[in-house]
PDB file of C-alpha atoms in Angstrom:
ATOM      1  CA  MET A  81     124.709  -7.156  -5.892  1.00 89.00           C
ATOM      2  CA  GLN A  82     127.259  -7.476  -8.699  1.00 95.00           C
ATOM      3  CA  PRO A  83     125.516  -7.881 -12.084  1.00 94.00           C
ATOM      4  CA  ALA A  84     127.300 -11.173 -12.860  1.00 93.00           C
ATOM      5  CA  LEU A  85     125.484 -12.806  -9.931  1.00 95.00           C
ATOM      6  CA  HIS A  86     121.958 -12.001 -11.095  1.00 95.00           C
ATOM      7  CA  PRO A  87     121.702 -14.745 -13.780  1.00 93.00           C
ATOM      8  CA  LEU A  88     123.109 -17.258 -11.311  1.00 93.00           C
ATOM      9  CA  GLU A  89     120.711 -16.325  -8.535  1.00 92.00           C
ATOM     10  CA  ARG A  90     117.752 -16.662 -10.908  1.00 93.00           C
ATOM     11  CA  GLN A  91     118.596 -20.365 -11.262  1.00 93.00           C
ATOM     12  CA  PHE A  92     117.711 -21.049  -7.629  1.00 94.00           C
ATOM     13  CA  GLN A  93     114.426 -22.578  -6.523  1.00 94.00           C
ATOM     14  CA  PRO A  94     112.487 -21.765  -3.320  1.00 92.00           C
ATOM     15  CA  SER A  95     113.504 -23.514  -0.130  1.00 94.00           C
ATOM     16  CA  ILE A  96     110.176 -24.902   1.024  1.00 96.00           C
ATOM     17  CA  LEU A  97     109.144 -26.123   4.457  1.00 97.00           C
ATOM     18  CA  THR A  98     108.106 -29.782   4.540  1.00 98.00           C
ATOM     19  CA  LYS A  99     106.204 -31.108   7.541  1.00 98.00           C
ATOM     20  CA  ILE A 100     107.605 -34.413   8.801  1.00 98.00           C
ATOM     21  CA  ASN A 101     105.174 -37.060   9.984  1.00 96.00           C
ATOM     22  CA  ALA A 102     106.363 -39.869  12.233  1.00 96.00           C
ATOM     23  CA  PRO A 103     104.850 -41.856  15.139  1.00 96.00           C
ATOM     24  CA  ILE A 104     107.428 -40.544  17.630  1.00 96.00           C
ATOM     25  CA  LEU A 105     106.451 -36.969  16.790  1.00 97.00           C
ATOM     26  CA  ASP A 106     102.790 -37.747  17.400  1.00 96.00           C
ATOM     27  CA  GLN A 107     103.594 -39.540  20.655  1.00 96.00           C
ATOM     28  CA  GLN A 108     105.653 -36.642  21.976  1.00 97.00           C
ATOM     29  CA  GLN A 109     103.299 -34.003  20.516  1.00 97.00           C
ATOM     30  CA  ILE A 110     106.153 -32.345  18.639  1.00 98.00           C
ATOM     31  CA  GLU A 111     105.736 -30.580  15.304  1.00 98.00           C
ATOM     32  CA  LEU A 112     108.785 -30.971  13.053  1.00 98.00           C
ATOM     33  CA  TRP A 113     109.398 -29.144   9.779  1.00 98.00           C
ATOM     34  CA  LEU A 114     112.361 -29.548   7.431  1.00 98.00           C
ATOM     35  CA  LYS A 115     113.562 -26.458   5.570  1.00 98.00           C
ATOM     36  CA  ARG A 116     114.550 -27.819   2.188  1.00 97.00           C
ATOM     37  CA  ASP A 117     117.715 -25.974   1.228  1.00 96.00           C
ATOM     38  CA  ASP A 118     118.650 -29.198  -0.562  1.00 96.00           C
ATOM     39  CA  LEU A 119     116.175 -28.145  -3.269  1.00 96.00           C
ATOM     40  CA  LEU A 120     117.766 -24.765  -3.978  1.00 95.00           C
ATOM     41  CA  HIS A 121     119.926 -25.949  -6.893  1.00 95.00           C
ATOM     42  CA  PRO A 122     120.956 -29.334  -8.339  1.00 92.00           C
ATOM     43  CA  VAL A 123     124.662 -28.580  -7.777  1.00 94.00           C
ATOM     44  CA  ILE A 124     124.984 -25.524  -5.495  1.00 94.00           C
ATOM     45  CA  SER A 125     122.621 -26.937  -2.912  1.00 86.00           C
ATOM     46  CA  GLY A 126     121.997 -26.284   0.732  1.00 88.00           C
ATOM     47  CA  ASN A 127     124.026 -23.862   2.781  1.00 92.00           C
ATOM     48  CA  LYS A 128     126.815 -23.606   0.175  1.00 93.00           C
ATOM     49  CA  TRP A 129     125.048 -20.887  -1.789  1.00 93.00           C
ATOM     50  CA  ARG A 130     123.940 -19.205   1.417  1.00 93.00           C
ATOM     51  CA  LYS A 131     127.549 -18.874   2.552  1.00 94.00           C
ATOM     52  CA  LEU A 132     129.066 -18.070  -0.831  1.00 96.00           C
ATOM     53  CA  LYS A 133     126.624 -15.451  -2.098  1.00 96.00           C
ATOM     54  CA  TYR A 134     128.036 -12.334  -0.433  1.00 96.00           C
ATOM     55  CA  ILE A 135     131.597 -13.630  -0.495  1.00 97.00           C
ATOM     56  CA  LEU A 136     131.297 -13.897  -4.277  1.00 97.00           C
ATOM     57  CA  ASN A 137     129.790 -10.429  -4.416  1.00 97.00           C
ATOM     58  CA  HIS A 138     132.797  -9.073  -2.524  1.00 97.00           C
ATOM     59  CA  ALA A 139     135.264 -10.956  -4.721  1.00 97.00           C
ATOM     60  CA  LEU A 140     133.637  -9.631  -7.887  1.00 98.00           C
ATOM     61  CA  SER A 141     133.552  -6.087  -6.502  1.00 97.00           C
ATOM     62  CA  LEU A 142     137.344  -6.347  -6.130  1.00 97.00           C
ATOM     63  CA  LYS A 143     137.583  -7.575  -9.735  1.00 97.00           C
ATOM     64  CA  SER A 144     139.087 -10.861  -8.539  1.00 98.00           C
ATOM     65  CA  HIS A 145     139.767 -13.395 -11.268  1.00 98.00           C
ATOM     66  CA  THR A 146     140.759 -16.374  -9.095  1.00 98.00           C
ATOM     67  CA  LEU A 147     139.030 -17.972  -6.101  1.00 98.00           C
ATOM     68  CA  ILE A 148     141.201 -20.126  -3.840  1.00 98.00           C
ATOM     69  CA  SER A 149     139.899 -22.353  -1.049  1.00 97.00           C
ATOM     70  CA  MET A 150     140.407 -25.654   0.769  1.00 97.00           C
ATOM     71  CA  GLY A 151     138.551 -28.858   1.572  1.00 95.00           C
ATOM     72  CA  GLY A 152     138.559 -32.625   1.751  1.00 93.00           C
ATOM     73  CA  VAL A 153     138.217 -35.116  -1.089  1.00 92.00           C
ATOM     74  CA  TYR A 154     134.389 -35.019  -0.827  1.00 92.00           C
ATOM     75  CA  SER A 155     134.094 -31.314   0.000  1.00 94.00           C
ATOM     76  CA  ASN A 156     130.663 -29.893  -0.784  1.00 94.00           C
ATOM     77  CA  HIS A 157     132.184 -26.431  -0.544  1.00 95.00           C
ATOM     78  CA  LEU A 158     134.862 -27.027  -3.197  1.00 97.00           C
ATOM     79  CA  HIS A 159     132.350 -28.852  -5.393  1.00 97.00           C
ATOM     80  CA  ALA A 160     130.029 -25.832  -5.379  1.00 96.00           C
ATOM     81  CA  LEU A 161     132.878 -23.345  -5.737  1.00 97.00           C
ATOM     82  CA  ALA A 162     134.301 -25.090  -8.813  1.00 98.00           C
ATOM     83  CA  TYR A 163     130.891 -25.104 -10.480  1.00 97.00           C
ATOM     84  CA  ILE A 164     130.298 -21.435  -9.689  1.00 97.00           C
ATOM     85  CA  GLY A 165     133.761 -20.579 -10.977  1.00 97.00           C
ATOM     86  CA  GLN A 166     132.938 -22.165 -14.312  1.00 97.00           C
ATOM     87  CA  LEU A 167     129.628 -20.279 -14.552  1.00 96.00           C
ATOM     88  CA  LEU A 168     131.199 -16.932 -13.650  1.00 97.00           C
ATOM     89  CA  LYS A 169     134.314 -17.562 -15.771  1.00 97.00           C
ATOM     90  CA  LEU A 170     136.564 -17.317 -12.714  1.00 98.00           C
ATOM     91  CA  GLN A 171     139.612 -19.473 -12.117  1.00 98.00           C
ATOM     92  CA  THR A 172     139.421 -21.700  -9.045  1.00 98.00           C
ATOM     93  CA  ILE A 173     142.123 -23.421  -7.016  1.00 98.00           C
ATOM     94  CA  GLY A 174     141.414 -26.004  -4.328  1.00 98.00           C
ATOM     95  CA  TYR A 175     143.863 -27.108  -1.647  1.00 97.00           C
ATOM     96  CA  ILE A 176     142.906 -30.714  -0.934  1.00 96.00           C
ATOM     97  CA  ARG A 177     143.627 -32.475   2.348  1.00 93.00           C
ATOM     98  CA  GLY A 178     145.083 -35.877   1.539  1.00 86.00           C
ATOM     99  CA  ASP A 179     147.284 -37.959  -0.708  1.00 82.00           C
ATOM    100  CA  PRO A 180     147.177 -37.410  -4.493  1.00 83.00           C
ATOM    101  CA  ALA A 181     147.920 -41.107  -5.077  1.00 80.00           C
ATOM    102  CA  GLY A 182     145.051 -43.156  -6.471  1.00 81.00           C
ATOM    103  CA  PRO A 183     141.978 -42.156  -8.478  1.00 90.00           C
ATOM    104  CA  LEU A 184     140.166 -38.917  -7.800  1.00 93.00           C
ATOM    105  CA  THR A 185     136.875 -39.078  -5.926  1.00 94.00           C
ATOM    106  CA  PRO A 186     133.752 -38.251  -7.953  1.00 95.00           C
ATOM    107  CA  THR A 187     133.663 -34.897  -6.164  1.00 95.00           C
ATOM    108  CA  LEU A 188     137.169 -33.973  -7.294  1.00 96.00           C
ATOM    109  CA  GLN A 189     136.540 -35.363 -10.775  1.00 97.00           C
ATOM    110  CA  ASP A 190     133.644 -32.906 -11.063  1.00 97.00           C
ATOM    111  CA  ALA A 191     135.731 -30.053  -9.679  1.00 98.00           C
ATOM    112  CA  ARG A 192     138.553 -30.687 -12.140  1.00 97.00           C
ATOM    113  CA  ALA A 193     136.091 -31.003 -15.033  1.00 98.00           C
ATOM    114  CA  TRP A 194     134.702 -27.585 -14.080  1.00 98.00           C
ATOM    115  CA  GLY A 195     138.186 -26.093 -14.268  1.00 98.00           C
ATOM    116  CA  MET A 196     139.425 -26.187 -10.679  1.00 98.00           C
ATOM    117  CA  THR A 197     143.165 -26.660 -10.183  1.00 98.00           C
ATOM    118  CA  LEU A 198     143.682 -29.246  -7.449  1.00 97.00           C
ATOM    119  CA  LYS A 199     146.645 -28.948  -5.095  1.00 97.00           C
ATOM    120  CA  PHE A 200     147.062 -31.755  -2.561  1.00 96.00           C
ATOM    121  CA  VAL A 201     148.600 -30.861   0.811  1.00 95.00           C
ATOM    122  CA  SER A 202     149.584 -32.838   3.896  1.00 94.00           C
ATOM    123  CA  ARG A 203     147.319 -32.832   6.944  1.00 92.00           C
ATOM    124  CA  GLY A 204     149.868 -30.677   8.754  1.00 94.00           C
ATOM    125  CA  ASP A 205     149.939 -28.074   6.000  1.00 95.00           C
ATOM    126  CA  TYR A 206     146.166 -28.202   5.827  1.00 95.00           C
ATOM    127  CA  ARG A 207     145.924 -27.310   9.509  1.00 93.00           C
ATOM    128  CA  ILE A 208     148.201 -24.331   8.860  1.00 95.00           C
ATOM    129  CA  LEU A 209     145.891 -23.148   6.071  1.00 95.00           C
ATOM    130  CA  ARG A 210     143.070 -22.976   8.620  1.00 92.00           C
ATOM    131  CA  ASN A 211     144.893 -20.123  10.340  1.00 92.00           C
ATOM    132  CA  HIS A 212     144.255 -17.794   7.396  1.00 94.00           C
ATOM    133  CA  GLN A 213     140.747 -16.367   7.753  1.00 90.00           C
ATOM    134  CA  ASN A 214     140.711 -13.089   5.812  1.00 93.00           C
ATOM    135  CA  TRP A 215     140.129 -12.923   2.080  1.00 95.00           C
ATOM    136  CA  ASP A 216     143.616 -11.453   1.593  1.00 94.00           C
ATOM    137  CA  GLY A 217     145.318 -13.399   4.371  1.00 93.00           C
ATOM    138  CA  LEU A 218     146.813 -16.325   2.476  1.00 95.00           C
ATOM    139  CA  PRO A 219     150.621 -15.941   2.211  1.00 95.00           C
ATOM    140  CA  GLY A 220     151.796 -15.498  -1.369  1.00 94.00           C
ATOM    141  CA  LEU A 221     148.404 -14.340  -2.651  1.00 96.00           C
ATOM    142  CA  GLN A 222     148.753 -12.605  -6.013  1.00 96.00           C
ATOM    143  CA  PRO A 223     146.784  -9.570  -7.271  1.00 96.00           C
ATOM    144  CA  GLY A 224     143.336 -10.695  -8.423  1.00 97.00           C
ATOM    145  CA  GLN A 225     143.329 -13.778  -6.194  1.00 98.00           C
ATOM    146  CA  TYR A 226     140.753 -14.137  -3.412  1.00 98.00           C
ATOM    147  CA  TRP A 227     141.084 -16.541  -0.473  1.00 98.00           C
ATOM    148  CA  LEU A 228     138.087 -18.345   1.032  1.00 96.00           C
ATOM    149  CA  PRO A 229     138.719 -20.184   4.314  1.00 93.00           C
ATOM    150  CA  GLU A 230     137.480 -23.743   4.822  1.00 92.00           C
ATOM    151  CA  GLY A 231     133.761 -24.077   4.141  1.00 89.00           C
ATOM    152  CA  GLY A 232     133.493 -20.354   3.384  1.00 88.00           C
ATOM    153  CA  ALA A 233     133.756 -19.628   7.115  1.00 86.00           C
ATOM    154  CA  GLN A 234     133.912 -15.860   6.801  1.00 88.00           C
ATOM    155  CA  ALA A 235     131.862 -13.015   8.286  1.00 89.00           C
ATOM    156  CA  LEU A 236     130.293 -12.216   4.903  1.00 93.00           C
ATOM    157  CA  ALA A 237     128.860 -15.744   4.811  1.00 93.00           C
ATOM    158  CA  LEU A 238     126.564 -14.876   7.700  1.00 92.00           C
ATOM    159  CA  LEU A 239     124.613 -12.424   5.550  1.00 93.00           C
ATOM    160  CA  GLY A 240     123.462 -15.145   3.166  1.00 93.00           C
ATOM    161  CA  VAL A 241     122.702 -17.560   5.991  1.00 93.00           C
ATOM    162  CA  ALA A 242     120.544 -14.906   7.655  1.00 92.00           C
ATOM    163  CA  GLU A 243     118.425 -14.789   4.510  1.00 92.00           C
ATOM    164  CA  SER A 244     117.609 -18.451   5.071  1.00 92.00           C
ATOM    165  CA  ALA A 245     116.189 -17.636   8.503  1.00 92.00           C
ATOM    166  CA  SER A 246     114.213 -14.688   7.124  1.00 91.00           C
ATOM    167  CA  GLU A 247     112.405 -17.056   4.724  1.00 94.00           C
ATOM    168  CA  ILE A 248     110.832 -18.972   7.616  1.00 95.00           C
ATOM    169  CA  THR A 249     107.283 -17.713   7.978  1.00 91.00           C
ATOM    170  CA  LEU A 250     106.115 -20.163  10.648  1.00 94.00           C
ATOM    171  CA  PRO A 251     106.618 -19.325  14.319  1.00 95.00           C
ATOM    172  CA  PHE A 252     108.953 -21.847  15.932  1.00 97.00           C
ATOM    173  CA  ASP A 253     110.547 -22.714  19.246  1.00 97.00           C
ATOM    174  CA  TRP A 254     113.707 -24.419  18.024  1.00 98.00           C
ATOM    175  CA  LEU A 255     115.868 -24.155  14.910  1.00 98.00           C
ATOM    176  CA  CYS A 256     118.301 -27.009  14.282  1.00 98.00           C
ATOM    177  CA  VAL A 257     121.233 -27.182  11.866  1.00 98.00           C
ATOM    178  CA  PRO A 258     124.265 -29.445  11.333  1.00 97.00           C
ATOM    179  CA  CYS A 259     127.659 -27.941  12.221  1.00 95.00           C
ATOM    180  CA  GLY A 260     130.952 -28.293  10.377  1.00 92.00           C
ATOM    181  CA  THR A 261     132.662 -24.932  10.812  1.00 90.00           C
ATOM    182  CA  GLY A 262     129.759 -23.380  12.750  1.00 93.00           C
ATOM    183  CA  THR A 263     129.303 -20.563  10.225  1.00 93.00           C
ATOM    184  CA  THR A 264     125.742 -21.514   9.304  1.00 94.00           C
ATOM    185  CA  LEU A 265     124.763 -21.763  12.963  1.00 96.00           C
ATOM    186  CA  ALA A 266     126.249 -18.321  13.669  1.00 94.00           C
ATOM    187  CA  GLY A 267     124.338 -16.759  10.799  1.00 93.00           C
ATOM    188  CA  LEU A 268     121.086 -18.267  12.041  1.00 95.00           C
ATOM    189  CA  ILE A 269     121.634 -17.203  15.650  1.00 94.00           C
ATOM    190  CA  ASN A 270     122.041 -13.610  14.483  1.00 84.00           C
ATOM    191  CA  ALA A 271     118.781 -13.777  12.535  1.00 92.00           C
ATOM    192  CA  ILE A 272     116.212 -15.762  14.542  1.00 92.00           C
ATOM    193  CA  PRO A 273     113.663 -14.129  16.875  1.00 88.00           C
ATOM    194  CA  GLY A 274     114.797 -13.632  20.444  1.00 83.00           C
ATOM    195  CA  HIS A 275     112.241 -16.074  21.866  1.00 90.00           C
ATOM    196  CA  SER A 276     113.477 -18.936  19.672  1.00 95.00           C
ATOM    197  CA  ARG A 277     116.492 -21.127  20.358  1.00 97.00           C
ATOM    198  CA  ALA A 278     119.033 -22.703  18.012  1.00 97.00           C
ATOM    199  CA  ILE A 279     120.839 -26.034  18.277  1.00 98.00           C
ATOM    200  CA  GLY A 280     123.869 -26.971  16.225  1.00 98.00           C
ATOM    201  CA  PHE A 281     124.663 -30.659  15.836  1.00 98.00           C
ATOM    202  CA  ALA A 282     128.418 -31.142  15.501  1.00 97.00           C
ATOM    203  CA  ALA A 283     129.399 -33.411  12.601  1.00 95.00           C
ATOM    204  CA  LEU A 284     132.906 -33.979  13.937  1.00 94.00           C
ATOM    205  CA  LYS A 285     134.468 -35.416  17.086  1.00 95.00           C
ATOM    206  CA  ASN A 286     135.994 -33.232  19.820  1.00 94.00           C
ATOM    207  CA  ALA A 287     134.126 -30.233  18.454  1.00 95.00           C
ATOM    208  CA  GLY A 288     133.928 -28.211  21.651  1.00 95.00           C
ATOM    209  CA  PHE A 289     136.095 -25.560  19.975  1.00 94.00           C
ATOM    210  CA  LEU A 290     133.095 -24.703  17.778  1.00 95.00           C
ATOM    211  CA  ASN A 291     131.501 -22.870  20.697  1.00 95.00           C
ATOM    212  CA  GLN A 292     134.257 -20.269  20.560  1.00 93.00           C
ATOM    213  CA  GLU A 293     134.287 -20.223  16.741  1.00 91.00           C
ATOM    214  CA  VAL A 294     130.539 -19.481  16.662  1.00 94.00           C
ATOM    215  CA  GLY A 295     130.794 -16.950  19.465  1.00 92.00           C
ATOM    216  CA  ASN A 296     133.507 -15.075  17.580  1.00 89.00           C
ATOM    217  CA  LEU A 297     131.245 -14.760  14.539  1.00 89.00           C
ATOM    218  CA  LEU A 298     128.226 -13.375  16.374  1.00 89.00           C
ATOM    219  CA  GLN A 299     127.476  -9.680  16.030  1.00 81.00           C
ATOM    220  CA  HIS A 300     126.529  -9.523  19.716  1.00 85.00           C
ATOM    221  CA  PRO A 301     126.707 -12.170  22.475  1.00 88.00           C
ATOM    222  CA  ARG A 302     123.506 -14.200  22.668  1.00 89.00           C
ATOM    223  CA  ASP A 303     122.436 -16.977  25.013  1.00 91.00           C
ATOM    224  CA  ASN A 304     119.738 -18.596  22.851  1.00 93.00           C
ATOM    225  CA  TRP A 305     121.907 -21.354  21.359  1.00 97.00           C
ATOM    226  CA  HIS A 306     124.097 -24.336  22.071  1.00 97.00           C
ATOM    227  CA  ILE A 307     125.982 -27.042  20.174  1.00 98.00           C
ATOM    228  CA  ASN A 308     125.243 -30.717  20.779  1.00 98.00           C
ATOM    229  CA  LEU A 309     128.437 -32.773  20.607  1.00 97.00           C
ATOM    230  CA  ASP A 310     126.920 -36.246  21.070  1.00 97.00           C
ATOM    231  CA  TYR A 311     126.018 -37.375  17.540  1.00 97.00           C
ATOM    232  CA  HIS A 312     129.269 -37.365  15.554  1.00 97.00           C
ATOM    233  CA  PHE A 313     129.368 -41.192  15.286  1.00 96.00           C
ATOM    234  CA  GLY A 314     133.119 -41.347  15.757  1.00 95.00           C
ATOM    235  CA  GLY A 315     134.206 -38.325  13.755  1.00 93.00           C
ATOM    236  CA  PHE A 316     133.749 -36.367  10.566  1.00 91.00           C
ATOM    237  CA  ALA A 317     132.283 -38.521   7.769  1.00 89.00           C
ATOM    238  CA  GLN A 318     132.226 -41.522  10.127  1.00 94.00           C
ATOM    239  CA  THR A 319     129.047 -43.576  10.171  1.00 95.00           C
ATOM    240  CA  SER A 320     127.465 -46.535  11.942  1.00 96.00           C
ATOM    241  CA  ALA A 321     124.831 -49.145  11.173  1.00 97.00           C
ATOM    242  CA  PRO A 322     122.214 -47.386  13.364  1.00 97.00           C
ATOM    243  CA  LEU A 323     122.838 -44.086  11.553  1.00 97.00           C
ATOM    244  CA  MET A 324     122.578 -45.634   8.097  1.00 97.00           C
ATOM    245  CA  ASP A 325     119.458 -47.562   9.126  1.00 97.00           C
ATOM    246  CA  PHE A 326     117.866 -44.345  10.384  1.00 98.00           C
ATOM    247  CA  ILE A 327     118.652 -42.553   7.126  1.00 98.00           C
ATOM    248  CA  SER A 328     117.155 -45.404   5.098  1.00 97.00           C
ATOM    249  CA  GLU A 329     114.001 -45.488   7.224  1.00 97.00           C
ATOM    250  CA  PHE A 330     113.647 -41.697   7.091  1.00 98.00           C
ATOM    251  CA  GLN A 331     113.961 -41.711   3.303  1.00 97.00           C
ATOM    252  CA  CYS A 332     111.411 -44.522   2.980  1.00 96.00           C
ATOM    253  CA  GLY A 333     108.962 -42.722   5.250  1.00 96.00           C
ATOM    254  CA  THR A 334     109.301 -39.227   3.825  1.00 97.00           C
ATOM    255  CA  GLY A 335     110.806 -39.551   0.337  1.00 97.00           C
ATOM    256  CA  ILE A 336     113.518 -37.062   1.381  1.00 98.00           C
ATOM    257  CA  ILE A 337     117.114 -38.021   0.616  1.00 97.00           C
ATOM    258  CA  LEU A 338     119.675 -37.443   3.353  1.00 97.00           C
ATOM    259  CA  GLU A 339     123.450 -37.800   3.586  1.00 96.00           C
ATOM    260  CA  PRO A 340     125.301 -39.220   6.618  1.00 96.00           C
ATOM    261  CA  VAL A 341     127.853 -36.446   7.113  1.00 95.00           C
ATOM    262  CA  TYR A 342     125.621 -33.550   8.158  1.00 96.00           C
ATOM    263  CA  THR A 343     121.818 -33.638   7.903  1.00 97.00           C
ATOM    264  CA  GLY A 344     121.535 -37.375   8.581  1.00 97.00           C
ATOM    265  CA  LYS A 345     123.440 -37.027  11.855  1.00 98.00           C
ATOM    266  CA  MET A 346     121.432 -33.965  12.859  1.00 98.00           C
ATOM    267  CA  LEU A 347     118.098 -35.690  12.336  1.00 98.00           C
ATOM    268  CA  PHE A 348     119.253 -38.862  14.096  1.00 98.00           C
ATOM    269  CA  GLY A 349     120.257 -36.732  17.065  1.00 98.00           C
ATOM    270  CA  LEU A 350     117.072 -34.706  16.947  1.00 98.00           C
ATOM    271  CA  TYR A 351     114.867 -37.821  16.927  1.00 98.00           C
ATOM    272  CA  ASP A 352     116.878 -39.233  19.842  1.00 98.00           C
ATOM    273  CA  LEU A 353     116.447 -36.042  21.853  1.00 98.00           C
ATOM    274  CA  ILE A 354     112.715 -36.079  21.126  1.00 98.00           C
ATOM    275  CA  LYS A 355     112.522 -39.653  22.456  1.00 97.00           C
ATOM    276  CA  LYS A 356     114.328 -38.480  25.597  1.00 97.00           C
ATOM    277  CA  ASN A 357     111.675 -35.798  26.246  1.00 96.00           C
ATOM    278  CA  THR A 358     114.123 -32.946  25.652  1.00 96.00           C
ATOM    279  CA  PHE A 359     111.392 -30.813  24.101  1.00 97.00           C
ATOM    280  CA  LYS A 360     108.083 -29.820  25.616  1.00 96.00           C
ATOM    281  CA  PRO A 361     104.814 -31.133  24.140  1.00 97.00           C
ATOM    282  CA  GLY A 362     103.386 -28.672  21.665  1.00 97.00           C
ATOM    283  CA  GLN A 363     106.714 -27.200  20.657  1.00 98.00           C
ATOM    284  CA  LYS A 364     107.562 -26.570  17.005  1.00 98.00           C
ATOM    285  CA  ILE A 365     110.991 -27.463  15.619  1.00 98.00           C
ATOM    286  CA  ILE A 366     112.431 -26.426  12.258  1.00 98.00           C
ATOM    287  CA  ALA A 367     115.483 -28.344  11.035  1.00 98.00           C
ATOM    288  CA  ILE A 368     117.522 -27.187   8.040  1.00 97.00           C
ATOM    289  CA  HIS A 369     118.507 -29.655   5.333  1.00 97.00           C
ATOM    290  CA  THR A 370     121.903 -28.297   4.322  1.00 96.00           C
ATOM    291  CA  GLY A 371     122.143 -30.269   1.065  1.00 95.00           C
ATOM    292  CA  GLY A 372     125.477 -31.802   0.153  1.00 93.00           C
ATOM    293  CA  LEU A 373     123.860 -34.872  -1.376  1.00 94.00           C
ATOM    294  CA  GLN A 374     126.708 -35.249  -3.872  1.00 94.00           C
ATOM    295  CA  GLY A 375     128.734 -36.528  -0.925  1.00 90.00           C
ATOM    296  CA  ASN A 376     126.608 -39.686  -0.850  1.00 92.00           C
ATOM    297  CA  ARG A 377     128.844 -40.979  -3.622  1.00 90.00           C
ATOM    298  CA  GLY A 378     131.475 -41.576  -0.981  1.00 85.00           C
ATOM    299  CA  PHE A 379     129.255 -44.084   0.829  1.00 85.00           C
ATOM    300  CA  LEU A 380     128.169 -46.293  -2.065  1.00 69.00           C
TER     301      LEU A 380
END
């Protein structure tokens, strides 16, 4: 690990397992635990550090001075990257999907305050940016600049995600995680025991393509996983009254804060599947809270 990363990594707290208690779990005889990656760091929370850790190590090993990436106006990835850039004294540039007109979102205000240069691009140009996956694949990249694809969806990201799975000391039957790019799911599939199964809950509509994206990232083909496409609530960052009610009730019952883009949708879907007898009595499920709570500011 590059020396510059050691002081940063020491800031992180343990990701504990919290047992969830709810009548439906008792009725169905299901044991549910939440892996609290939301507690890792007040800013670089959840799977963002998991995915960025070894990417940053690679960038620093190349003596890169500028990190360039892409995201939406409430991107957890860009938010974390801008903060890390400030700490490591690296320049950061974010390509933002959307119109620069109007006030910046709180997420982008933070990113700019931490030194990130914001470059707004059309949705068409943003889709083109998604085609560039390698760290040196962005056209026009200058010496010392390092490209991170959307969400940090890069093979190196899987190494940090695998560490999350290695921290789980309880035996389990199912591991559940929200899916945006599918990178976190791929990293977990590579790392979990062969007898366990993984479920990704797609956060966006028409996300069948994620099956191929995840498959491409796996070290070897595995058949112990699938992606549920039924709980996107109309699309990425779309919500509904039932979803928001569930999140409120979950927070009141557990004291755990959720957000409606990723973890909230996953847990809604998971509870619904439990009600539908998808899991066998006596099975143990671990769900990963992928953080991103700063995004709640977009739903106030």
